[in-house]
PDB file of C-alpha atoms in Angstrom:
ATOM      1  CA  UNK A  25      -9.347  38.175 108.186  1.00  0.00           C
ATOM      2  CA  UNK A  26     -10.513  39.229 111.776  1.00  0.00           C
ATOM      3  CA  UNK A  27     -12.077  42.207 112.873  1.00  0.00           C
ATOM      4  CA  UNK A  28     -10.053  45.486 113.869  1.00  0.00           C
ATOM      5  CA  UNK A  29     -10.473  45.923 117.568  1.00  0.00           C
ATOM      6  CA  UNK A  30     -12.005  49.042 118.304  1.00  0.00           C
ATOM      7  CA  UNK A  31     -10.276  50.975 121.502  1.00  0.00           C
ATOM      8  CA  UNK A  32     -13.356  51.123 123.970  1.00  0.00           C
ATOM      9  CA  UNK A  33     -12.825  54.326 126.241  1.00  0.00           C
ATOM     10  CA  UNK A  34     -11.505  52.474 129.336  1.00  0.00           C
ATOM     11  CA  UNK A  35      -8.942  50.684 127.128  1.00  0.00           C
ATOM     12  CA  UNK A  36      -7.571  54.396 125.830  1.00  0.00           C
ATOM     13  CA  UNK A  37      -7.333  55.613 129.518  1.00  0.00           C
ATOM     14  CA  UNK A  38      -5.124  52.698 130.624  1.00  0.00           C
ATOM     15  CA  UNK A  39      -2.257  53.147 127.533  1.00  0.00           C
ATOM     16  CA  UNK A  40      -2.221  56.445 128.255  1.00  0.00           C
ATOM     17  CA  UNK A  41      -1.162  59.156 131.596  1.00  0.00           C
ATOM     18  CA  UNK A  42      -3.900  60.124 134.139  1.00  0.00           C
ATOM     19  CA  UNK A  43      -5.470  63.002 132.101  1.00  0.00           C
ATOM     20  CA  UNK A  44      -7.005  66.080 134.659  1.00  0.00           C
ATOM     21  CA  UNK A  45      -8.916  68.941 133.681  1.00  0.00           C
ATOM     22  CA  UNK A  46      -8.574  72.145 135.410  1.00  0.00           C
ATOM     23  CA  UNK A  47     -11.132  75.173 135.471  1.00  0.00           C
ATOM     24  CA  UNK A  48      -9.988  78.630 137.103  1.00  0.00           C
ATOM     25  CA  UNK A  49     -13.349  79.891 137.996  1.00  0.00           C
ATOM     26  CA  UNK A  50     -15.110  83.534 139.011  1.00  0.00           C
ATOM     27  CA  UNK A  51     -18.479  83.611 139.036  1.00  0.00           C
ATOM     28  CA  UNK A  52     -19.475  81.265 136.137  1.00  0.00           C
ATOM     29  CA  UNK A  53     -22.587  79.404 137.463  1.00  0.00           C
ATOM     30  CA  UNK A  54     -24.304  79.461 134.486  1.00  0.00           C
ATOM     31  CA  UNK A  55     -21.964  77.848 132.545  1.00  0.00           C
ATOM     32  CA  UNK A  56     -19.554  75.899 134.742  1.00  0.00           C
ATOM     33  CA  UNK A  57     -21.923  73.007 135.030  1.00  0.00           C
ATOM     34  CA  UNK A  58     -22.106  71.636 131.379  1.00  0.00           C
ATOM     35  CA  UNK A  59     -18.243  72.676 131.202  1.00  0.00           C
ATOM     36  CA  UNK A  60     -17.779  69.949 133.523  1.00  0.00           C
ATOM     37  CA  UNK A  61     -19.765  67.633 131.908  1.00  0.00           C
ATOM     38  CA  UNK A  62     -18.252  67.760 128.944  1.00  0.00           C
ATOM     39  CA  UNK A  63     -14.748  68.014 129.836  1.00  0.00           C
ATOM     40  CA  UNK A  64     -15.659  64.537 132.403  1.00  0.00           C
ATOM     41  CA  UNK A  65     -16.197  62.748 128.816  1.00  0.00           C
ATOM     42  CA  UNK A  66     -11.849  63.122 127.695  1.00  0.00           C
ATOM     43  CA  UNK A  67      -9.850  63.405 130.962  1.00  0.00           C
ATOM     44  CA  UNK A  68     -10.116  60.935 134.018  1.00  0.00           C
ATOM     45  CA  UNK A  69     -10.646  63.863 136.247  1.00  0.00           C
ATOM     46  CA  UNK A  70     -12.219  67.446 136.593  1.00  0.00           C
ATOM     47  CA  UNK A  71     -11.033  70.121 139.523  1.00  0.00           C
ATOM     48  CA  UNK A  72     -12.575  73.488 139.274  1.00  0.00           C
ATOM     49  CA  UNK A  73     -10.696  76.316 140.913  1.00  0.00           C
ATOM     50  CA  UNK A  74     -13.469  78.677 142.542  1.00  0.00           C
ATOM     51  CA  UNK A  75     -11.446  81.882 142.971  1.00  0.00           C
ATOM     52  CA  UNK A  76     -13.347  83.583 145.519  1.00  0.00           C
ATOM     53  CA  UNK A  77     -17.014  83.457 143.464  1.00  0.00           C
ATOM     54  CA  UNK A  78     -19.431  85.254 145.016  1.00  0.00           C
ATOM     55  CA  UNK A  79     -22.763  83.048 143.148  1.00  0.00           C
ATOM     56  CA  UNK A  80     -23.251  79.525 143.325  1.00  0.00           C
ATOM     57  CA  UNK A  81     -20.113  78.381 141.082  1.00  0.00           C
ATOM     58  CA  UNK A  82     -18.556  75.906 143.587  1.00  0.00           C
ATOM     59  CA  UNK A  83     -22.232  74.111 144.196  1.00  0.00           C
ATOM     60  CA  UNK A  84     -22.528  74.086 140.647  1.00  0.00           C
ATOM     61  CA  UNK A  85     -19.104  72.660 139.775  1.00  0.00           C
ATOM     62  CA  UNK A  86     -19.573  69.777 142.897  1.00  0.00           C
ATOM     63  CA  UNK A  87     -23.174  68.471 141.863  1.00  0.00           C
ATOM     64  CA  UNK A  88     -21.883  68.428 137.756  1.00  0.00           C
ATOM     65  CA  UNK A  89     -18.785  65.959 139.287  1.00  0.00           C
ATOM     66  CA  UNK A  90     -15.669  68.049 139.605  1.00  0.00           C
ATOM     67  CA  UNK A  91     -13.736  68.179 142.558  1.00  0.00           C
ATOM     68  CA  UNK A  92     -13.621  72.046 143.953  1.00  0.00           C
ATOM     69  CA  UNK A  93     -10.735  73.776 145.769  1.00  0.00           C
ATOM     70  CA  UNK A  94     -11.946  77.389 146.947  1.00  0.00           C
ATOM     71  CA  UNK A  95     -10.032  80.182 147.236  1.00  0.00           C
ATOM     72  CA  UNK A  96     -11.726  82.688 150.303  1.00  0.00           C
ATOM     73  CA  UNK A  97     -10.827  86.120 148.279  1.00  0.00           C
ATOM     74  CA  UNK A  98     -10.326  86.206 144.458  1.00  0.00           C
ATOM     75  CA  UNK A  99      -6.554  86.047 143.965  1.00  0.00           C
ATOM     76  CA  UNK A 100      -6.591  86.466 140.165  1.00  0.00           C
ATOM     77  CA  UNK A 101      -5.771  84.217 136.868  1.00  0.00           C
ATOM     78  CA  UNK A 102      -2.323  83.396 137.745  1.00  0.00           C
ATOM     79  CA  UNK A 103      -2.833  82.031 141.617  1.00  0.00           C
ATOM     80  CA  UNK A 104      -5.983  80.554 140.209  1.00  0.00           C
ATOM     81  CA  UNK A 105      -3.790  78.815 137.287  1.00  0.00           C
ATOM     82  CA  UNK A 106      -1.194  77.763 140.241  1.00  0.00           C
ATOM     83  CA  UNK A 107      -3.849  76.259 142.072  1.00  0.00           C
ATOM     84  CA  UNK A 108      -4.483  74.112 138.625  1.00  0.00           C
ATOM     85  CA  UNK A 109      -0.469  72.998 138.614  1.00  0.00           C
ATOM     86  CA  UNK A 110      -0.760  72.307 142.424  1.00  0.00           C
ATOM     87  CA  UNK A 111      -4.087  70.214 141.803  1.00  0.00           C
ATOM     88  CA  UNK A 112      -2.463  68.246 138.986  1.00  0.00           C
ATOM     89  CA  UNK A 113       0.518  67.257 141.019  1.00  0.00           C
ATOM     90  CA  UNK A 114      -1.173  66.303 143.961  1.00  0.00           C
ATOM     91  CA  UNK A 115      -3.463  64.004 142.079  1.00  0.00           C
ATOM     92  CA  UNK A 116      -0.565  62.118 140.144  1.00  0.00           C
ATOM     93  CA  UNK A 117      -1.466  63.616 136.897  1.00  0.00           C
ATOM     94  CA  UNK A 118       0.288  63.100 133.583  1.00  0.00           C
ATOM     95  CA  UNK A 119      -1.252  65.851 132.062  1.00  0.00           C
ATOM     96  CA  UNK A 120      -3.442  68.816 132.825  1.00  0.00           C
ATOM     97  CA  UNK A 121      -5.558  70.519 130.688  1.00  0.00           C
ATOM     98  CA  UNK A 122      -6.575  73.978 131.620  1.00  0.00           C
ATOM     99  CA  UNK A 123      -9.636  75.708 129.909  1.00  0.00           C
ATOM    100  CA  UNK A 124     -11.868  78.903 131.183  1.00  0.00           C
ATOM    101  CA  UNK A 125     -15.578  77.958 133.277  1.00  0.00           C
ATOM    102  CA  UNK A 126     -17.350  80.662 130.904  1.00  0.00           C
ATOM    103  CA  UNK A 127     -17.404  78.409 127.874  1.00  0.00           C
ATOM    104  CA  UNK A 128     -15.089  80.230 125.914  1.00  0.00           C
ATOM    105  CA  UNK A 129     -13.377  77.169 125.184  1.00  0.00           C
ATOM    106  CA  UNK A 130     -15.182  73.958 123.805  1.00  0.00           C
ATOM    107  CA  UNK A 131     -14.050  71.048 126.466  1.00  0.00           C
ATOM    108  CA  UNK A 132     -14.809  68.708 122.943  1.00  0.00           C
ATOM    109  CA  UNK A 133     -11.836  70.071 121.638  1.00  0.00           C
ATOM    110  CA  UNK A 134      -9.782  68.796 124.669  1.00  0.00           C
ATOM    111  CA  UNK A 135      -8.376  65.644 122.600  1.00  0.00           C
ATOM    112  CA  UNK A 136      -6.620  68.145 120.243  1.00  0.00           C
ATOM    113  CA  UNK A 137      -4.835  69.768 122.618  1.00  0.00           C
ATOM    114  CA  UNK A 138      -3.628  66.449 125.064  1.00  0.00           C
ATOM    115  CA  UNK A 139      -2.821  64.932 121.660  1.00  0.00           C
ATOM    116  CA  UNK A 140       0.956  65.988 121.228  1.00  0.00           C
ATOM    117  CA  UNK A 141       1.960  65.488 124.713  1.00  0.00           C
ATOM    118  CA  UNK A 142       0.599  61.671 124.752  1.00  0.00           C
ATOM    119  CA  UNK A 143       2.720  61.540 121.659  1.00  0.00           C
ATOM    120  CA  UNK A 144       5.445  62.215 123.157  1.00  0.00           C
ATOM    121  CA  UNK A 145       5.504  65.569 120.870  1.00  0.00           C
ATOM    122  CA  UNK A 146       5.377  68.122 123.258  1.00  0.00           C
ATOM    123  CA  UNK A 147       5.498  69.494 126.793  1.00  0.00           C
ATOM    124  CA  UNK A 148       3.234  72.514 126.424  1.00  0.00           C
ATOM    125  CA  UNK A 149       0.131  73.075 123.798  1.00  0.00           C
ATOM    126  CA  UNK A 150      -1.157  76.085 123.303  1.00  0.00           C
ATOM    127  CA  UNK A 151      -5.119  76.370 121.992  1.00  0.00           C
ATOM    128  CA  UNK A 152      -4.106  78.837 119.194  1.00  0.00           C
ATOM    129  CA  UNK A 153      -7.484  81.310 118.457  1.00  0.00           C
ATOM    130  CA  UNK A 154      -5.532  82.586 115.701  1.00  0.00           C
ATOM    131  CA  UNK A 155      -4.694  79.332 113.526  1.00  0.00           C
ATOM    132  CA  UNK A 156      -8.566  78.583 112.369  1.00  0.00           C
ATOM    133  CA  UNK A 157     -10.999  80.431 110.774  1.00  0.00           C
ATOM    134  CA  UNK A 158     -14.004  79.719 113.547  1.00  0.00           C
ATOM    135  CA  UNK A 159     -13.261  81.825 116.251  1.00  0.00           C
ATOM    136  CA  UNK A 160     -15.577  84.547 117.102  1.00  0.00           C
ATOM    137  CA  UNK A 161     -13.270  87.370 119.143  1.00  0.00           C
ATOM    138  CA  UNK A 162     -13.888  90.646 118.423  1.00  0.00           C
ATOM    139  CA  UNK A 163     -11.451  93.189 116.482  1.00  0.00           C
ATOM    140  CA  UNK A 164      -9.832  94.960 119.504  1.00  0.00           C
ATOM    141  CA  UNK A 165      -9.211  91.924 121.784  1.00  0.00           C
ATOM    142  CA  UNK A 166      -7.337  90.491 118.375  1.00  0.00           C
ATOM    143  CA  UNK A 167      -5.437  93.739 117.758  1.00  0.00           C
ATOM    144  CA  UNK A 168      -4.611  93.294 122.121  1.00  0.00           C
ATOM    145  CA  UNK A 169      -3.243  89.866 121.642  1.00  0.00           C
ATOM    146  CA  UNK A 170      -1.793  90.217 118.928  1.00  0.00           C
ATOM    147  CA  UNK A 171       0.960  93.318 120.247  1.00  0.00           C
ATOM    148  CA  UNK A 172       1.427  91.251 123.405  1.00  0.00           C
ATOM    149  CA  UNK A 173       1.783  88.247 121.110  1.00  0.00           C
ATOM    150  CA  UNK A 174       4.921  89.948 119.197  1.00  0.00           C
ATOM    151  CA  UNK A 175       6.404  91.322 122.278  1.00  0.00           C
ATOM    152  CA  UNK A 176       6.611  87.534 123.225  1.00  0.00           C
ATOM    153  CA  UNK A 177       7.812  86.536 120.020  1.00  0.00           C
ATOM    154  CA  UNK A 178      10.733  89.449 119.578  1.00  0.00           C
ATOM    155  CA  UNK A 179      12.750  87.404 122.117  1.00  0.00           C
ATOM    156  CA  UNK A 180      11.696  84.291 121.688  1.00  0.00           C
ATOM    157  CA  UNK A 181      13.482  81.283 119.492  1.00  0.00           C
ATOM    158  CA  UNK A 182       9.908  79.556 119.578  1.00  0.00           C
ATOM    159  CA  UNK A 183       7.586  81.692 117.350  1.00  0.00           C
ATOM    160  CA  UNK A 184       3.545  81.193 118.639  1.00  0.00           C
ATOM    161  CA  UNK A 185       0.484  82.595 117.215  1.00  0.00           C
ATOM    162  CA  UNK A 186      -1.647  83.240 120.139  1.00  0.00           C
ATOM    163  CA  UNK A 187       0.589  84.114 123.303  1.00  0.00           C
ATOM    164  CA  UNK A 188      -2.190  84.431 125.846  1.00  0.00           C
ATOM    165  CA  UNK A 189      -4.696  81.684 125.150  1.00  0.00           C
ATOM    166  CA  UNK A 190      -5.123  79.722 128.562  1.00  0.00           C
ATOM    167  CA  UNK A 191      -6.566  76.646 126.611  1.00  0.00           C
ATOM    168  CA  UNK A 192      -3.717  74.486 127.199  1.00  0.00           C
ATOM    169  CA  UNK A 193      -1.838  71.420 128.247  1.00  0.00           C
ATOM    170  CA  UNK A 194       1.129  70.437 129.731  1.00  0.00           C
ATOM    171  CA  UNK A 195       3.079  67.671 130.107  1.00  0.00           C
ATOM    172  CA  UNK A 196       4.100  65.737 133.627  1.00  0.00           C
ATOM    173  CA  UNK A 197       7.935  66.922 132.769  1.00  0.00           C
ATOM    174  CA  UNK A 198       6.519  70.888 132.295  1.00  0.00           C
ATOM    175  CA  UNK A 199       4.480  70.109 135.557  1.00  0.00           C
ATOM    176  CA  UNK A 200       7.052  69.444 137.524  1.00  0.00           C
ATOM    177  CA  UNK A 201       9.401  72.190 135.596  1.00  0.00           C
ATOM    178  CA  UNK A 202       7.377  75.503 135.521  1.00  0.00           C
ATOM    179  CA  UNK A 203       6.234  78.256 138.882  1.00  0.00           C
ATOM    180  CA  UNK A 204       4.039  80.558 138.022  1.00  0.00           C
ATOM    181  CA  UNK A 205       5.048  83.524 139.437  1.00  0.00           C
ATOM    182  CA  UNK A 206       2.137  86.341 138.290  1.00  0.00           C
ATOM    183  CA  UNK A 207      -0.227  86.277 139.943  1.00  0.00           C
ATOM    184  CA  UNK A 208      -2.340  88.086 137.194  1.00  0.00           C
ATOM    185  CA  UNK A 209      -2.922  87.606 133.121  1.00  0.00           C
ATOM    186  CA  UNK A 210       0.790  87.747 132.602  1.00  0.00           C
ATOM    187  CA  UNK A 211       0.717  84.173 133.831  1.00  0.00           C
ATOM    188  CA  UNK A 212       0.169  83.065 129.834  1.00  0.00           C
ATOM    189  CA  UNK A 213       3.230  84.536 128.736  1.00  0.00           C
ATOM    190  CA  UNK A 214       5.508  84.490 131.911  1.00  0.00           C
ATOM    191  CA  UNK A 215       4.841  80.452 131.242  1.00  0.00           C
ATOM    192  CA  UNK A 216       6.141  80.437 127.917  1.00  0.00           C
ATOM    193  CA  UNK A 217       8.968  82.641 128.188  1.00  0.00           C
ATOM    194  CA  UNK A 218      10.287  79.526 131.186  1.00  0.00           C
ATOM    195  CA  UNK A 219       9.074  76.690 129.497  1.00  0.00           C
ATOM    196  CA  UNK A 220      11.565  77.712 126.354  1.00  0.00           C
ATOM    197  CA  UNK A 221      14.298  78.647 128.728  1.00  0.00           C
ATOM    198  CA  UNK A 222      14.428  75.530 130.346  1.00  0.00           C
ATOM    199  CA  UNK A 223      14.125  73.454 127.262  1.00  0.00           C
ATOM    200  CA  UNK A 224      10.678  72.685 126.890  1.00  0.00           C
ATOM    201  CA  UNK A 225       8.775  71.501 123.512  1.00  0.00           C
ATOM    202  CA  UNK A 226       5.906  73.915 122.888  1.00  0.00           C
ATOM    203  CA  UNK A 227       3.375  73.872 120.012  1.00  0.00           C
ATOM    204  CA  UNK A 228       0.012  74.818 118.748  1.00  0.00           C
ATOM    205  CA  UNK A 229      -3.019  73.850 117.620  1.00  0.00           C
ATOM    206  CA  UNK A 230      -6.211  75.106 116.566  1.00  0.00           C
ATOM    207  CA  UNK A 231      -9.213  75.847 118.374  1.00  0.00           C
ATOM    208  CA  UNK A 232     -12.497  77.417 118.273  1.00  0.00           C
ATOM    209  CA  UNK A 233     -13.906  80.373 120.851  1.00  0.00           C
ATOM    210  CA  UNK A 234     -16.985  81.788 121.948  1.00  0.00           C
ATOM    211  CA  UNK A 235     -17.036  85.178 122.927  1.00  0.00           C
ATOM    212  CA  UNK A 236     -20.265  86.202 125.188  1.00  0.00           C
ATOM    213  CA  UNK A 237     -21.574  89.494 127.119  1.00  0.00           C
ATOM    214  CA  UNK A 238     -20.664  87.700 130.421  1.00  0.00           C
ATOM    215  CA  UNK A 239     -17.100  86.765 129.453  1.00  0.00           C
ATOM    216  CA  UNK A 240     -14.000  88.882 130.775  1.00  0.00           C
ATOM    217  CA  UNK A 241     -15.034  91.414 133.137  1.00  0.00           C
ATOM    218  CA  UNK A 242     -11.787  93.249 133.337  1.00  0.00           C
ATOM    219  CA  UNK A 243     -11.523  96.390 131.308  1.00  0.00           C
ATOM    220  CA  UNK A 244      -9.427  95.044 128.149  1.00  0.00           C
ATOM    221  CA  UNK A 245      -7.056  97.946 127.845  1.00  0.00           C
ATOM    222  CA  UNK A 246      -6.392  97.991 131.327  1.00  0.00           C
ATOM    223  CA  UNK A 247      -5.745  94.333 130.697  1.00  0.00           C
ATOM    224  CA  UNK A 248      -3.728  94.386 127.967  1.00  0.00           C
ATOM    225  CA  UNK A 249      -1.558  97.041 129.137  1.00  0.00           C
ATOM    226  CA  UNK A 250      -0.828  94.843 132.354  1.00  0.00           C
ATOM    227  CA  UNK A 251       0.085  91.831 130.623  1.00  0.00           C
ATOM    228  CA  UNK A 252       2.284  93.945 128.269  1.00  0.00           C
ATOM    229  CA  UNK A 253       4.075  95.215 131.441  1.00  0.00           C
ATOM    230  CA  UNK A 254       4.287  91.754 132.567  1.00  0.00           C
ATOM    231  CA  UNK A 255       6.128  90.818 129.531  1.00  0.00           C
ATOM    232  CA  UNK A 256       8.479  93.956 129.094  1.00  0.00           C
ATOM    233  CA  UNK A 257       9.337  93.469 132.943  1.00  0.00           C
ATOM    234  CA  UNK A 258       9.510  89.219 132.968  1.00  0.00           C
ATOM    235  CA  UNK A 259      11.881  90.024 129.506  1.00  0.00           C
ATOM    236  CA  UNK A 260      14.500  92.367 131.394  1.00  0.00           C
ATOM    237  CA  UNK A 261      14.683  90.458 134.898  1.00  0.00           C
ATOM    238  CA  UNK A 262      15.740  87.667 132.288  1.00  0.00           C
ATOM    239  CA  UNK A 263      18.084  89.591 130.618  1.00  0.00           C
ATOM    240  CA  UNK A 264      19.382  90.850 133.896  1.00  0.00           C
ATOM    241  CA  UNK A 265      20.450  87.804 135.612  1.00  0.00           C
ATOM    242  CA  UNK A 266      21.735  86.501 131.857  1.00  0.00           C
ATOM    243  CA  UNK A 267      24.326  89.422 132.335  1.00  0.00           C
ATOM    244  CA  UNK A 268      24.491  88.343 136.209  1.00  0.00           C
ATOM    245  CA  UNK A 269      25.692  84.878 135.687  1.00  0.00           C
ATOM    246  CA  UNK A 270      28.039  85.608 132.366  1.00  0.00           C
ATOM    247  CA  UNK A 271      30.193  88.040 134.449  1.00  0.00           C
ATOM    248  CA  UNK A 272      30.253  85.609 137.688  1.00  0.00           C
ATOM    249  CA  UNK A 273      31.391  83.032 135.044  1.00  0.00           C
ATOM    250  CA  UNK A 274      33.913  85.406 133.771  1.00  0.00           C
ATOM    251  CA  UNK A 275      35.252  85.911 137.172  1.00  0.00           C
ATOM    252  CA  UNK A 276      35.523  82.555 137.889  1.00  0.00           C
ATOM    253  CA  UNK A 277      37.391  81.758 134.530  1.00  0.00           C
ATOM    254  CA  UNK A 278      39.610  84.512 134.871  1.00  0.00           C
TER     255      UNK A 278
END
């Protein structure tokens, strides 16, 4: 009986889309150096979005191998997520992973998340911090996520766990299908709320995360409250042009 062939790593990357990491960045430089290492070991490439840093994240991020596109002022998480999109698309991506430069997120858990879309199973995975048992967030940024996770899910036919995770991945077809249009934290949900309206599969699964003094800066009422908004707001403009375009079609029928 002969051997099973073993997939070697270069085999794997030609049966499968050009893989690209993305890392929105602000003033991580002592951690964005082994994110890129790591995440270099699952995706073909690494570009780290420096959003206006003010340390040495952009030297870090070149000399650990990721190609860096600076922003002059920090624009916040949603431009800095746009950048990712743009990055992907420019270099002929299949798929792009996003994931935070603070080490929140563990780039070995990368081949979860790309897993469903090389399947063909998705167009959108969300890293879900609610759907294992290992994640270390404390109380009140669970009890924050959580109410913006139900406002997303009281309109929504597509039910998710963890709303506002930016551990994701998406697809060439979501690439090319999705404009982000916050330009802060409401990104995360503004996302989902297109991806389902224009058809898009989206699923979850599990990851891990590390919570640390030097992780998210902004006040997290102040930042919960503003994605909230987003959400209320990004629901009713919806709604809005919904009503819009079923009386212009009544008009026309009529």
């Amino acid at each position: 009986m002969p051997e099973a062939h073993i997939m070697t790593m270069t085999e794997a990357q030609q049966t499968r889309p050009k893989v690209l990491a993305a890392i929105p960045c602000f003033n991580t430089e002592p951690f964005i150096a082994d994110v890129v290492s790591d995440a270099r070991k699952y995706v073909d490439q690494v570009v780290v979005i420096n959003d206006g840093s003010h340390d040495g994240t952009a030297e870090a991020a070149r000399t650990a191998g990721a190609l860096v596109i600076s922003h002059e002022v920090n624009r916040g998480a949603g431009e800095a997520t746009k950048s990712c999109f743009e990055a992907a698309k420019a270099n002929a991506a299949g798929v792009l992973v996003t994931l935070d430069g603070d080490r929140q997120h563990n780039p070995d858990e990368v081949p979860l998340l790309i897993a469903p879309i090389i399947k063909g199973e998705a167009d959108l995975v969300i890293g879900s911090r609610f759907l294992g048992d290992h994640s270390t967030m404390p109380s009140y940024r669970k009890f924050g996520i959580a109410a913006i996770t139900f406002l997303y899910n009281l309109g929504s036919k597509t039910k998710v766990s963890d709303a506002q995770s930016c551990f994701r991945a998406y697809s060439r077809k979501a690439l090319n299908s999705l404009s982000i249009t916050e330009k802060g934290f409401g990104f995360s949900v503004q996302l989902l709320i297109e991806a389902e309206r224009r058809g898009l599969v989206i699923t979850e699964v599990p990851i891990s995360c590390i919570y640390h003094s030097a992780s998210h800066t902004l006040n997290p009422v102040v930042h919960g409250l503003s994605v909230a908004l987003s959400v209320v707001r990004i629901r009713l403009k919806n709604s809005l042009h919904s009503l819009i375009r079923g009386s212009n079609a009544r008009n026309q029928g009529s």
